Coordinates of C-alpha atoms in Angstrom, one line a residue:
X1 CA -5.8 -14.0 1.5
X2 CA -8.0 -11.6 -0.3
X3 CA -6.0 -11.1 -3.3
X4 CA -5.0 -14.5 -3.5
X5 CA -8.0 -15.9 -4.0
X6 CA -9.0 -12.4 -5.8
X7 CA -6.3 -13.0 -8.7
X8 CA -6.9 -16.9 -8.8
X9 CA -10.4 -15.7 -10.0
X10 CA -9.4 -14.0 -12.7
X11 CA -7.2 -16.8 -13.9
X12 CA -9.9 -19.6 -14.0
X13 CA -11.7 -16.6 -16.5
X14 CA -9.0 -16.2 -18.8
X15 CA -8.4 -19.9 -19.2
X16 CA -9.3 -20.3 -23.1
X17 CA -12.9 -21.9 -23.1
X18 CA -12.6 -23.9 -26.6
X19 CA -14.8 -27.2 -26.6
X20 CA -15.2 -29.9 -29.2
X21 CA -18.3 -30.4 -30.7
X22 CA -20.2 -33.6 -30.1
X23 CA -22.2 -33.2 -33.1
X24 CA -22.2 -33.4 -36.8
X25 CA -24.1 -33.0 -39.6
X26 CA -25.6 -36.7 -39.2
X27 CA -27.6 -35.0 -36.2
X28 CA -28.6 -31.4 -36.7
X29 CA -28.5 -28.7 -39.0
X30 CA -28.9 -25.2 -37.9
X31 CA -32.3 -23.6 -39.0
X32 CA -31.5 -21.1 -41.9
X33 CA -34.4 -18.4 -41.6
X34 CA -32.9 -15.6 -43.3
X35 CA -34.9 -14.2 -45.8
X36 CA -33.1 -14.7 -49.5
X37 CA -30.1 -12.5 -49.9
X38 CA -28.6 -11.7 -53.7
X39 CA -25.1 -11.9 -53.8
X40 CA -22.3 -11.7 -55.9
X41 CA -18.6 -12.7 -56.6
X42 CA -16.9 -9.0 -56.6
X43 CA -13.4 -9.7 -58.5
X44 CA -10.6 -8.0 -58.8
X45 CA -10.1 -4.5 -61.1
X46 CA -6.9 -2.8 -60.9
X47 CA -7.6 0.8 -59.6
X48 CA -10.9 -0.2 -57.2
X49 CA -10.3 -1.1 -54.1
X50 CA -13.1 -3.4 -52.1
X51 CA -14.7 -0.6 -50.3
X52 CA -15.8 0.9 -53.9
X53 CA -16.7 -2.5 -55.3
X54 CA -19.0 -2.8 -52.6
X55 CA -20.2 0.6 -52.7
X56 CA -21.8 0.2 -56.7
X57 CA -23.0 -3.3 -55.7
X58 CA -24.9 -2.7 -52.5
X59 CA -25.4 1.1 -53.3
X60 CA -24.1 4.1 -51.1
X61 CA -26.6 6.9 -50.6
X62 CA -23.5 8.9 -49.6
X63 CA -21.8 9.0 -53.4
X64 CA -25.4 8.8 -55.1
X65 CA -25.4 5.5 -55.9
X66 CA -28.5 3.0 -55.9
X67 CA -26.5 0.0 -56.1
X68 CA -27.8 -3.6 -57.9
X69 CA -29.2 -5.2 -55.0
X70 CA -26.2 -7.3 -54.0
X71 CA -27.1 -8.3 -50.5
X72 CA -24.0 -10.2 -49.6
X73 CA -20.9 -11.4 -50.8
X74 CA -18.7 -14.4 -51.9
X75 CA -15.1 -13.8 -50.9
X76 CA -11.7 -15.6 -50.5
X77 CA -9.8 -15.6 -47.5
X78 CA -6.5 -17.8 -48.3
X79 CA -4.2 -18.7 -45.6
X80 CA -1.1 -17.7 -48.2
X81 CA -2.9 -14.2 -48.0
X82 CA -3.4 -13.9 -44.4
X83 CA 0.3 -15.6 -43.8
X84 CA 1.6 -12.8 -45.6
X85 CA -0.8 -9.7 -44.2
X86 CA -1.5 -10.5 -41.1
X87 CA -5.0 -13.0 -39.9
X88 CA -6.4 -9.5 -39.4
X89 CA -6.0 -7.9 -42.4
X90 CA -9.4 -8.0 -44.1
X91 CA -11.3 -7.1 -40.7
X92 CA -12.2 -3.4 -41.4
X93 CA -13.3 -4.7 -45.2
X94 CA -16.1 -6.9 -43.8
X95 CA -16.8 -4.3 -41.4
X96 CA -17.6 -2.0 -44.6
X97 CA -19.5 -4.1 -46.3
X98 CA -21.2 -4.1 -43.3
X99 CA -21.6 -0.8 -43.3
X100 CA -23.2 -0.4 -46.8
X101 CA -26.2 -3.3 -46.2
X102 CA -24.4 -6.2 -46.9
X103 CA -24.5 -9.5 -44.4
X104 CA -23.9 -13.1 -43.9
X105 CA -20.8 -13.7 -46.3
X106 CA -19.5 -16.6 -47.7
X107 CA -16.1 -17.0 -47.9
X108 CA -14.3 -20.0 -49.4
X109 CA -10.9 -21.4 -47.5
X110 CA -8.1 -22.6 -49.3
X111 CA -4.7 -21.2 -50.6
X112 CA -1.6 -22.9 -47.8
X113 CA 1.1 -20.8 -47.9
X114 CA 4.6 -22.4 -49.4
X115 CA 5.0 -23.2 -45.7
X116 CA 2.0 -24.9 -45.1
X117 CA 1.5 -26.7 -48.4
X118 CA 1.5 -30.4 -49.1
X119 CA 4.7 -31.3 -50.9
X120 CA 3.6 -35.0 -52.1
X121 CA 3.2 -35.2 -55.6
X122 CA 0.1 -37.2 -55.7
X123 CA -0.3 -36.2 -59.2
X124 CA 3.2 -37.2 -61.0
X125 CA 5.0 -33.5 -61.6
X126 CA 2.0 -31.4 -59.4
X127 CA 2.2 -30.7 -56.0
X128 CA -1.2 -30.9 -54.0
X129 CA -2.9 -27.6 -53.4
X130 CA -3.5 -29.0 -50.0
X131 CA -2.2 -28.6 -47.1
X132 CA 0.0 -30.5 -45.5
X133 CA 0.0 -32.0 -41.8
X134 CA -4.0 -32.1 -42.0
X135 CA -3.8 -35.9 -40.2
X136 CA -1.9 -34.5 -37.3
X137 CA -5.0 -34.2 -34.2
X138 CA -6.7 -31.5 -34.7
X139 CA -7.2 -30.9 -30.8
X140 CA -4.6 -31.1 -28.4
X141 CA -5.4 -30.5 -24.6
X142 CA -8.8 -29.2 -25.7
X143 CA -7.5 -26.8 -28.4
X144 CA -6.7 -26.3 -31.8
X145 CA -3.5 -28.4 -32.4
X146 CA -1.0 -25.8 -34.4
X147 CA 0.8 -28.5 -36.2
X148 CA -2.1 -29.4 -37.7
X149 CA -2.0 -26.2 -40.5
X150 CA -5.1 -25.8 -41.9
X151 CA -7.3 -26.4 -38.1
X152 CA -5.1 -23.4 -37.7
X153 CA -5.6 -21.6 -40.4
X154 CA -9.2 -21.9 -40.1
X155 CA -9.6 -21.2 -36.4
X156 CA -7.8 -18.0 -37.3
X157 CA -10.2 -17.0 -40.0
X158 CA -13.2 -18.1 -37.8
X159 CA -12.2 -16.1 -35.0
X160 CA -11.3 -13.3 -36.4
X161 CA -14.0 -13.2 -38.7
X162 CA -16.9 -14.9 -37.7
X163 CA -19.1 -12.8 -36.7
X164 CA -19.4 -11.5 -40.9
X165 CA -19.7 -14.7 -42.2
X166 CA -22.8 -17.2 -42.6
X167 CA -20.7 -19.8 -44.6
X168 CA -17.8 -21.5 -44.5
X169 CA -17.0 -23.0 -48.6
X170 CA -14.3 -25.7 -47.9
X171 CA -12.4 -24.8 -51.5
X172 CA -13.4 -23.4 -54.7
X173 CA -14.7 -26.0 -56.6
X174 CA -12.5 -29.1 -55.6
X175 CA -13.9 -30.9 -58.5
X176 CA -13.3 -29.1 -61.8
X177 CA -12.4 -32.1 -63.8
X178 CA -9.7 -32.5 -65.9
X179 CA -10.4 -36.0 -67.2
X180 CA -13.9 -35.6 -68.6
X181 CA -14.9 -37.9 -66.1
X182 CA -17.2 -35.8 -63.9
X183 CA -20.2 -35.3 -65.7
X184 CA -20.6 -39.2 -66.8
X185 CA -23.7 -41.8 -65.4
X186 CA -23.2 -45.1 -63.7
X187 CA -22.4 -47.7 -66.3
X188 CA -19.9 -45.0 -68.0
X189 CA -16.3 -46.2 -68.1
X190 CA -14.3 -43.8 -66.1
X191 CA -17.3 -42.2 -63.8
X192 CA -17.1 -41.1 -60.2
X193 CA -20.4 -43.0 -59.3
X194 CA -18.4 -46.7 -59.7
X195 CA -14.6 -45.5 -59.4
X196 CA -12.1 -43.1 -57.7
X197 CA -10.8 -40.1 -59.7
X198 CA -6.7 -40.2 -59.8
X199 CA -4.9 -36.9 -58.3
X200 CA -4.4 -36.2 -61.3
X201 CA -8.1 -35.2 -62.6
X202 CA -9.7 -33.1 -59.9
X203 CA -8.2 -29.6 -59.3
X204 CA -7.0 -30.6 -55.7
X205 CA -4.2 -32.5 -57.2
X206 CA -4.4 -35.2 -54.0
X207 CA -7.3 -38.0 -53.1
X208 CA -10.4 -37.6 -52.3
X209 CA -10.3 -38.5 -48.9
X210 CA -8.2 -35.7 -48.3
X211 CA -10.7 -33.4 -49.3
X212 CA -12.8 -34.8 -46.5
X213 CA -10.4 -34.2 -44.1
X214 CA -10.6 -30.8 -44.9
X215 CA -14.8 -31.2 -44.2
X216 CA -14.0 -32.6 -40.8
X217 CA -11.6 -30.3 -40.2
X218 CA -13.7 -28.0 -40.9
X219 CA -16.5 -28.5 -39.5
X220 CA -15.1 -29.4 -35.7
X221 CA -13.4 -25.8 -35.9
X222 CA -16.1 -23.9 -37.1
X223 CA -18.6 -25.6 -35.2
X224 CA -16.6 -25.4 -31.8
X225 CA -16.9 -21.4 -32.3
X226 CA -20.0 -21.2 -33.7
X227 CA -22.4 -23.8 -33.6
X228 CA -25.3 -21.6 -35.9
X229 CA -22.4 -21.2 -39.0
X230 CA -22.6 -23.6 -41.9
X231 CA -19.7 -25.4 -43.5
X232 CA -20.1 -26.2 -47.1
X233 CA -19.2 -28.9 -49.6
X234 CA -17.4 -26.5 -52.1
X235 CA -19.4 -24.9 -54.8
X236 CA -18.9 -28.1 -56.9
X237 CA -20.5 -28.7 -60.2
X238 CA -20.7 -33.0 -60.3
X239 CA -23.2 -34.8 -58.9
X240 CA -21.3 -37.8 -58.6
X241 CA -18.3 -36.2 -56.9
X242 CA -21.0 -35.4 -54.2
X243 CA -21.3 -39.3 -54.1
X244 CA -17.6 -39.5 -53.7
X245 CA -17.6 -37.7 -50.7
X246 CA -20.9 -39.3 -49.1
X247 CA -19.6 -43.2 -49.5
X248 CA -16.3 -42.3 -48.3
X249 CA -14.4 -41.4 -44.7
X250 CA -11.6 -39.2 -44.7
X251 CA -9.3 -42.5 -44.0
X252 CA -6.5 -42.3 -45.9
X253 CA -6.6 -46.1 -46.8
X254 CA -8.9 -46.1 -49.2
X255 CA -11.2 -44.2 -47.2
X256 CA -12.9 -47.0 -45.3
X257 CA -14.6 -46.7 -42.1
X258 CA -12.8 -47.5 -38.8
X259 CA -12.6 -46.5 -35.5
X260 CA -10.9 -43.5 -35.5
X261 CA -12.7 -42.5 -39.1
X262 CA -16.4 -43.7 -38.2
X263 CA -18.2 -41.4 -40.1
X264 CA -18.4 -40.7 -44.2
X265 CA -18.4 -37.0 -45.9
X266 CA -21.8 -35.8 -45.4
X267 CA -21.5 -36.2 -41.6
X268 CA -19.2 -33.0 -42.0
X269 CA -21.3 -30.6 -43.8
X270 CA -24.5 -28.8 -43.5
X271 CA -24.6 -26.7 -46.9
X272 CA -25.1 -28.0 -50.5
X273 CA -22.8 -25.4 -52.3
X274 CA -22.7 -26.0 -56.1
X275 CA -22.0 -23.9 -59.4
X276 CA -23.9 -23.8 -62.2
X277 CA -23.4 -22.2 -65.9
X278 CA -26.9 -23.2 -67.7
X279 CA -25.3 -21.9 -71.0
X280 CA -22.3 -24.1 -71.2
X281 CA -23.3 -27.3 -68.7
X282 CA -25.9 -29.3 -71.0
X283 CA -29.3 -27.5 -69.9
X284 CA -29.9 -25.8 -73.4
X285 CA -29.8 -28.7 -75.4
X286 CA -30.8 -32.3 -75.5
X287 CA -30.0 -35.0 -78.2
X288 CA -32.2 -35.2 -80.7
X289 CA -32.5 -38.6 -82.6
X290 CA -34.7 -37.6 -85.6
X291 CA -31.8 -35.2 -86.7
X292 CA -28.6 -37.4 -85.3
X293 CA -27.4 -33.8 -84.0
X294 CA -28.3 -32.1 -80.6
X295 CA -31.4 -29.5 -80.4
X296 CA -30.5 -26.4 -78.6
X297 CA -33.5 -24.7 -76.2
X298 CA -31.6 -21.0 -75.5
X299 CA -33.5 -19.3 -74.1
X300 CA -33.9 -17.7 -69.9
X301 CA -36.6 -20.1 -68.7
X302 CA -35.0 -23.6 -70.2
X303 CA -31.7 -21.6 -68.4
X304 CA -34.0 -21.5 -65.2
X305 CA -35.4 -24.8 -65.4
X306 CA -31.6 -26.3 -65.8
X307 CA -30.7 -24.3 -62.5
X308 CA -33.5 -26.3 -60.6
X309 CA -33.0 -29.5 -62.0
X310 CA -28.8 -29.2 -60.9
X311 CA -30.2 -28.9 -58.1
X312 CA -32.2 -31.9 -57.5
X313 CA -29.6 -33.9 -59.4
X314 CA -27.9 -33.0 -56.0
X315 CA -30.9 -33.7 -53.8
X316 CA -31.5 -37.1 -55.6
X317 CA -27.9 -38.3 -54.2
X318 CA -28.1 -36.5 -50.8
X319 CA -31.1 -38.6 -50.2
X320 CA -29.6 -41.8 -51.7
X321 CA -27.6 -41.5 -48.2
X322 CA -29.9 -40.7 -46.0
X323 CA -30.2 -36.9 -46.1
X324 CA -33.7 -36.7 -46.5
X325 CA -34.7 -35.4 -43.7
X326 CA -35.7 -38.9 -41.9
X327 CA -32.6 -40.9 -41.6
X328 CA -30.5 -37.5 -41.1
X329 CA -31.0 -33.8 -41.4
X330 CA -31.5 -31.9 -45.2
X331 CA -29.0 -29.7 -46.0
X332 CA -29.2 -26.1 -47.0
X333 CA -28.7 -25.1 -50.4
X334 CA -26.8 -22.0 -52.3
X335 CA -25.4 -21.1 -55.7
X336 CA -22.1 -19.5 -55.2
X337 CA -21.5 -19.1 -58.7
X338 CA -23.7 -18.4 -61.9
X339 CA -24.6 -16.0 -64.8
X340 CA -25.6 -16.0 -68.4
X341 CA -23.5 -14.4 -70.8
X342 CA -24.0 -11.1 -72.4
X343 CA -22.1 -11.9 -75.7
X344 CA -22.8 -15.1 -77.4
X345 CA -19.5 -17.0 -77.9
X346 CA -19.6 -20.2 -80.1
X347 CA -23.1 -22.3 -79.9
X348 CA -23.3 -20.5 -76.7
X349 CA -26.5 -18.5 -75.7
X350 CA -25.6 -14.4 -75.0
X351 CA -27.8 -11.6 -75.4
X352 CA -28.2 -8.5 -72.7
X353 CA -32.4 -9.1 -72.6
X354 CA -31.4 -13.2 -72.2
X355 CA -28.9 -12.4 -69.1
X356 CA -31.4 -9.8 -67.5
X357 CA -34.6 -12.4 -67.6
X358 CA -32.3 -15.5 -66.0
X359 CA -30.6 -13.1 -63.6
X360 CA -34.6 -11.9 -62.4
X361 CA -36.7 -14.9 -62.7
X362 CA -33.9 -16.9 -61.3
X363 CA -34.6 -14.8 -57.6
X364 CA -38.0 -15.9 -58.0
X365 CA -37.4 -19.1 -58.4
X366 CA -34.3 -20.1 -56.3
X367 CA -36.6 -18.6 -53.5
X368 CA -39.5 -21.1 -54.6
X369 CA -36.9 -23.5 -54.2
X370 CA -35.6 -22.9 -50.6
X371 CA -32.1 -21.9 -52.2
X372 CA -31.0 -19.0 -49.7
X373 CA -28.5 -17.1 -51.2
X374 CA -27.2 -17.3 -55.2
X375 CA -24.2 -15.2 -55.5
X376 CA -23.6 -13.4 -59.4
X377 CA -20.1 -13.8 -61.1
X378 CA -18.9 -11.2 -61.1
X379 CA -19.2 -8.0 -60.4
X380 CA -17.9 -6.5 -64.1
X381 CA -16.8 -7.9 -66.9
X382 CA -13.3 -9.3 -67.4
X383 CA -12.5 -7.2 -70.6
X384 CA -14.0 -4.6 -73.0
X385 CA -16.2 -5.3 -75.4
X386 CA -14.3 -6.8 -79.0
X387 CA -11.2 -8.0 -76.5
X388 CA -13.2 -10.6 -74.8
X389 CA -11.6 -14.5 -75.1
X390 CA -15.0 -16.6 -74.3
X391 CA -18.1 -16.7 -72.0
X392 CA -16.8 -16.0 -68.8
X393 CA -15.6 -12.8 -69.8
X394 CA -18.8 -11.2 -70.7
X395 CA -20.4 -12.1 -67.2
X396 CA -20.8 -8.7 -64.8
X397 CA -23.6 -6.5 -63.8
X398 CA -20.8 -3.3 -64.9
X399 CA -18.6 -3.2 -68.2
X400 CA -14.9 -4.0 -67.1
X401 CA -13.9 -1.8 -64.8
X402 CA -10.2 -1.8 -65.5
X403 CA -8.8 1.8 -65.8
X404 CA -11.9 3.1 -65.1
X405 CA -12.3 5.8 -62.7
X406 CA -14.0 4.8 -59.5
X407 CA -17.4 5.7 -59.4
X408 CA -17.7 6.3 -63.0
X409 CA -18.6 2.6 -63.9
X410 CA -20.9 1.8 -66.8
X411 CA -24.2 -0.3 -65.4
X412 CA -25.0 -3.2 -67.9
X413 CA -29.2 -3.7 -68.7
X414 CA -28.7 -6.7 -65.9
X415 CA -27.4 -5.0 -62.7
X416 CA -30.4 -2.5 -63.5
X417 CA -32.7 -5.9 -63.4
X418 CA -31.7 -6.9 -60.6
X419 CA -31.8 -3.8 -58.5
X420 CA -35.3 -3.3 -59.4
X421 CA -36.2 -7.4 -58.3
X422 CA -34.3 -6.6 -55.5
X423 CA -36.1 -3.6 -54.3
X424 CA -39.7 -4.7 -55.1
X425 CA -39.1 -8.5 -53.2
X426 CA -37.0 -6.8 -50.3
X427 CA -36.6 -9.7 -48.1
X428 CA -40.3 -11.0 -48.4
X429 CA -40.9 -14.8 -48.2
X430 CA -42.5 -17.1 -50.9
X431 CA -45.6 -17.7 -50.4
X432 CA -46.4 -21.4 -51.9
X433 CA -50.0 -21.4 -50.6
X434 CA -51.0 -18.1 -52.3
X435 CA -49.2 -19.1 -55.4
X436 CA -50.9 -22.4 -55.6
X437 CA -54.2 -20.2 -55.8
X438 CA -53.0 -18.9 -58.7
X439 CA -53.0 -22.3 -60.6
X440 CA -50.8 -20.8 -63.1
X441 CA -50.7 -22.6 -66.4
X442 CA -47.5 -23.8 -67.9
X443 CA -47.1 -21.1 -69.9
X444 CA -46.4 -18.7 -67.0
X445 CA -44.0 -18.5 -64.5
X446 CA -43.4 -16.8 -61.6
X447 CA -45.0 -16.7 -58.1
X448 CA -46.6 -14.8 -54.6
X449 CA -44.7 -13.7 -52.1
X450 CA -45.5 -12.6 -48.4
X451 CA -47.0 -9.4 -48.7
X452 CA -49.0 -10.3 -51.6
X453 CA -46.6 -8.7 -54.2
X454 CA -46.2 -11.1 -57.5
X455 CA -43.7 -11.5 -59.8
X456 CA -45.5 -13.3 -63.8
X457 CA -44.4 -13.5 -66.9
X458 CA -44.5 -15.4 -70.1
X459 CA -42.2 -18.5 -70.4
X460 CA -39.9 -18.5 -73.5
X461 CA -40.0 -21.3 -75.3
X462 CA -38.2 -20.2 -78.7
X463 CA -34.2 -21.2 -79.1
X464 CA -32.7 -17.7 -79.4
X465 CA -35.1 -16.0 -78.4
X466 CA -36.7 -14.2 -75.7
X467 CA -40.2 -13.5 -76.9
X468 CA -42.7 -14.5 -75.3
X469 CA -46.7 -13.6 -74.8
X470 CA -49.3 -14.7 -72.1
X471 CA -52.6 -14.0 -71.2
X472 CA -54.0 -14.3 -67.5
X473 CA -56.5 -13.9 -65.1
X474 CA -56.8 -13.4 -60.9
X475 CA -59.2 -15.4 -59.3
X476 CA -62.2 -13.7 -59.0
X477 CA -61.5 -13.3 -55.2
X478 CA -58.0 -12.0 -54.8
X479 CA -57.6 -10.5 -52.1
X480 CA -54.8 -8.0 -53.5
X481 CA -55.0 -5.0 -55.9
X482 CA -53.1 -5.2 -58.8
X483 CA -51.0 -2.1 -59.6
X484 CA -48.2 -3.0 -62.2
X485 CA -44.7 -2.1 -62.6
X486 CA -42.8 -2.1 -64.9
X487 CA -39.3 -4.3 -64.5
X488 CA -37.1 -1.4 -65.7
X489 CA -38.1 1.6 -63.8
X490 CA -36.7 1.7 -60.3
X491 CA -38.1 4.7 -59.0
X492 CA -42.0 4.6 -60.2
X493 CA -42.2 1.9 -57.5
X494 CA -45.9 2.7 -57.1
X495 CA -47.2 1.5 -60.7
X496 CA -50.2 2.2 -62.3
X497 CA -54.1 -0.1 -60.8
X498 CA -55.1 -2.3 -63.7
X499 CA -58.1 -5.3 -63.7
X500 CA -57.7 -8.4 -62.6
X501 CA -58.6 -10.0 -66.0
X502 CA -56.5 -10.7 -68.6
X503 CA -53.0 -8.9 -67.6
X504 CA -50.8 -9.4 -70.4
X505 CA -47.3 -10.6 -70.0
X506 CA -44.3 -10.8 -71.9
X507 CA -41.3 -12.8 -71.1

């Protein structure tokens, strides 16, 4: 009798403990108190393997390197990968990053194997780059249904790698447009604000309601296993294909609401993930009607100021639904992807001093503006110098790496910037109140953080250039001594006492 009721015990304990969630994003968002983090999409260079990328990116006392203050990580986890490998395979990687002072990644699901991928041509000629069986239940008897692929696929990935990741990016920017739809304003013929985009002009190759499908998905998986993770609209780039996904359920037909699909997109994500290129998305140049032509602002702080005002293009239609923080819950925001060029291509800005300012101001000010992470693409540039194709190439804190010996990289003026910005603000808060003593004038930027430490400098204002000089004075009673550093020297960290009256700044 002993051992009966002994071994029925330990069977009631191993019984799997997987419960639905009875939430969603409509009624909480996790608090995200994690001090900023820098991070930074690594790439791929023949002859590195991960553990090295991560090494010259975080730094590694143990091979003499300082690193560039990358903090954390975006990364891909595709289920044709982890079909092929094993749902294991990348465990001891994350543990390394780990290892070197990296935390709360963000990795980005997509990828079905051939197995698992929707055959439907949605998009006359193109299969989707979905996956298929997503409308199957996604629970069955109280746990993840394996018919249904991608639930699968993701409870796979959360449970075996969880406990790395902060994020979960539900694909790589769904919305890269192929009509030149996207970027248009109501009234427009063709925009995503009044109409549907066909299959045809998103990069998902299948409707939109499919892609919220994947949100809910998602969201009940991640959330069943941990409730503090955040699932994120994809690091998309169009405001308005955020309204798609807010006015619409992940109903098939047409994507109304029913019974069995009550709730609309932003019910199924708690993160506003979104790209943004300032050089080549519209923020360095305005029309101009006295010269019938457009006028071009390239320069780092009209770059800056373009970041910020993505963002509350964003905001503006989050709260046109409700996600305002009264009728539901704010989201979070990061910027999984973004960079200035080094090399100017075309009309294009591209300078080393231009990509170093945005790349140092921007971790002010994304901090300013409760963005938590922004993650760098990408770790080194795509080619060598005189063989690169356009903008994208010359984006990297390292020259390319390709055939280059590991460990014997070549650090760009940027990932020097940043390792410095990253050192001084270590994982101090903003402080808005001590800034707003400063009353800086609009020809300064920058701001206090918690421990007193503050980050000026002299707004450009010059197309093509990133000249700049200010003048400015402390209040009378700040509370701080002023020792300054210069940006570029990592290991004088303890500068040199100056006045409080008229610092000079440059920008």
């Amino acid at each position: 009798m002993f051992k009966f009721t002994f071994l029925f015990t330990l069977l009631i304990i191993a019984l799997p403990t997987f419960a639905q969630v009875n939430f969603t994003a409509n009624d909480q968002v996790p608090g995200y108190d994690t001090p900023f983090l820098l991070g930074a999409n690594p790439g791929y260079y023949p002859g590195w393997d991960d553990e090295a990328l991560a090494d010259i990116l975080a730094g590694n006392p143990q091979f003499g390197l300082r690193g560039v203050g990358v903090r954390t990580q975006r990364v891909p986890l595709p289920d044709e990968f982890l079909e092929q490998w094993g749902v294991d395979i990348r465990v001891d990687e994350f543990e390394y990053y780990e290892s070197v002072g990296m935390k709360e990644h963000v990795v980005f699901l997509e990828g079905p194997s051939d197995d698992h991928r929707d055959p439907v041509e949605h998009c006359a000629g193109n299969e989707s780059l979905l996956f298929k069986n997503m409308y199957e239940p996604i629970w069955v008897n109280g746990t993840v249904n394996p018919n249904n692929f991608y639930a699968k696929y993701v409870h796979d990935v959360v449970t075996n790698y969880g406990q790395f990741i902060k994020t979960y990016e539900v694909f790589n920017e769904p919305d890269f447009d192929y009509s030149g739809n996207g970027y248009k304003e109501v009234g427009q013929a063709g925009n995503w604000f009044e109409n549907i985009p066909d299959p045809c002009d998103i990069k998902i190759q299948a409707p939109i309601y499919q892609y919220i499908r994947m949100l809910r998905i998602t969201y009940e998986v991640v959330k069943s296993e941990d409730p503090d993770a955040f699932v994120a609209i994809g690091g998309i780039g169009y405001s308005s294909f955020l309204d798609l996904v807010l006015r619409h359920t992940d109903n098939p037909q047409q994507g109304i609401v029913n019974g069995v699909y009550p709730l609309k997109g932003g019910a199924y994500f708690d993160m506003m993930s979104f790209h943004s290129y300032p050089h080549n998305n519209g923020s360095l140049r305005y029309w101009n009607n006295d010269i019938g032509d457009f006028s071009y602002t390239r320069h780092s702080d009209a770059a800056i100021e373009g970041i910020i005002d993505h963002k509350n293009e964003f905001a503006e239609v989050l709260s046109n639904y409700g996600y305002d923080g009264s009728t539901f819950p704010e989201k979070e925001y990061i910027i999984t992807e973004t960079n200035l060029p080094r090399v100017a291509f075309d009309e294009y800005i591209g300078s080393d001093e231009a990509q170093s300012n945005y790349l140092t101001k921007m971790q002010v000010v994304c901090r300013e503006h409760g963005i938590k992470q922004i993650h760098i693409y990408q770790a080194a540039e795509s080619e060598v110098d005189g063989s690169m194709y356009d903008s994208f190439d010359a984006m990297g804190f390292f020259k390319n790496l390709d055939n280059v010996d590991q460990y014997q990289q070549v650090e760009l003026e940027c990932g020097l910037a940043t390792a410095v910005m990253t050192k001084q603000l270590k994982e101090y808060q903003f402080d808005p109140e001590l800034t707003a003593q400063l009353n800086l004038p609009d020809e300064i930027g920058g701001g206090v953080f918690s421990n007193g430490r503050t980050v000026l400098w002299a707004k450009t204002n010059e197309d093509q250039s990133e000249e700049a000089q200010a003048s400015y004075s402390f209040p009378a009673n700040w509370a701080y001594q002023l020792y300054r550093m210069d940006w570029n020297d990592f290991e004088e960290m303890n500068g040199q006492q100056i006045g409080l009256d008229n610092v000079s700044l440059t920008g």
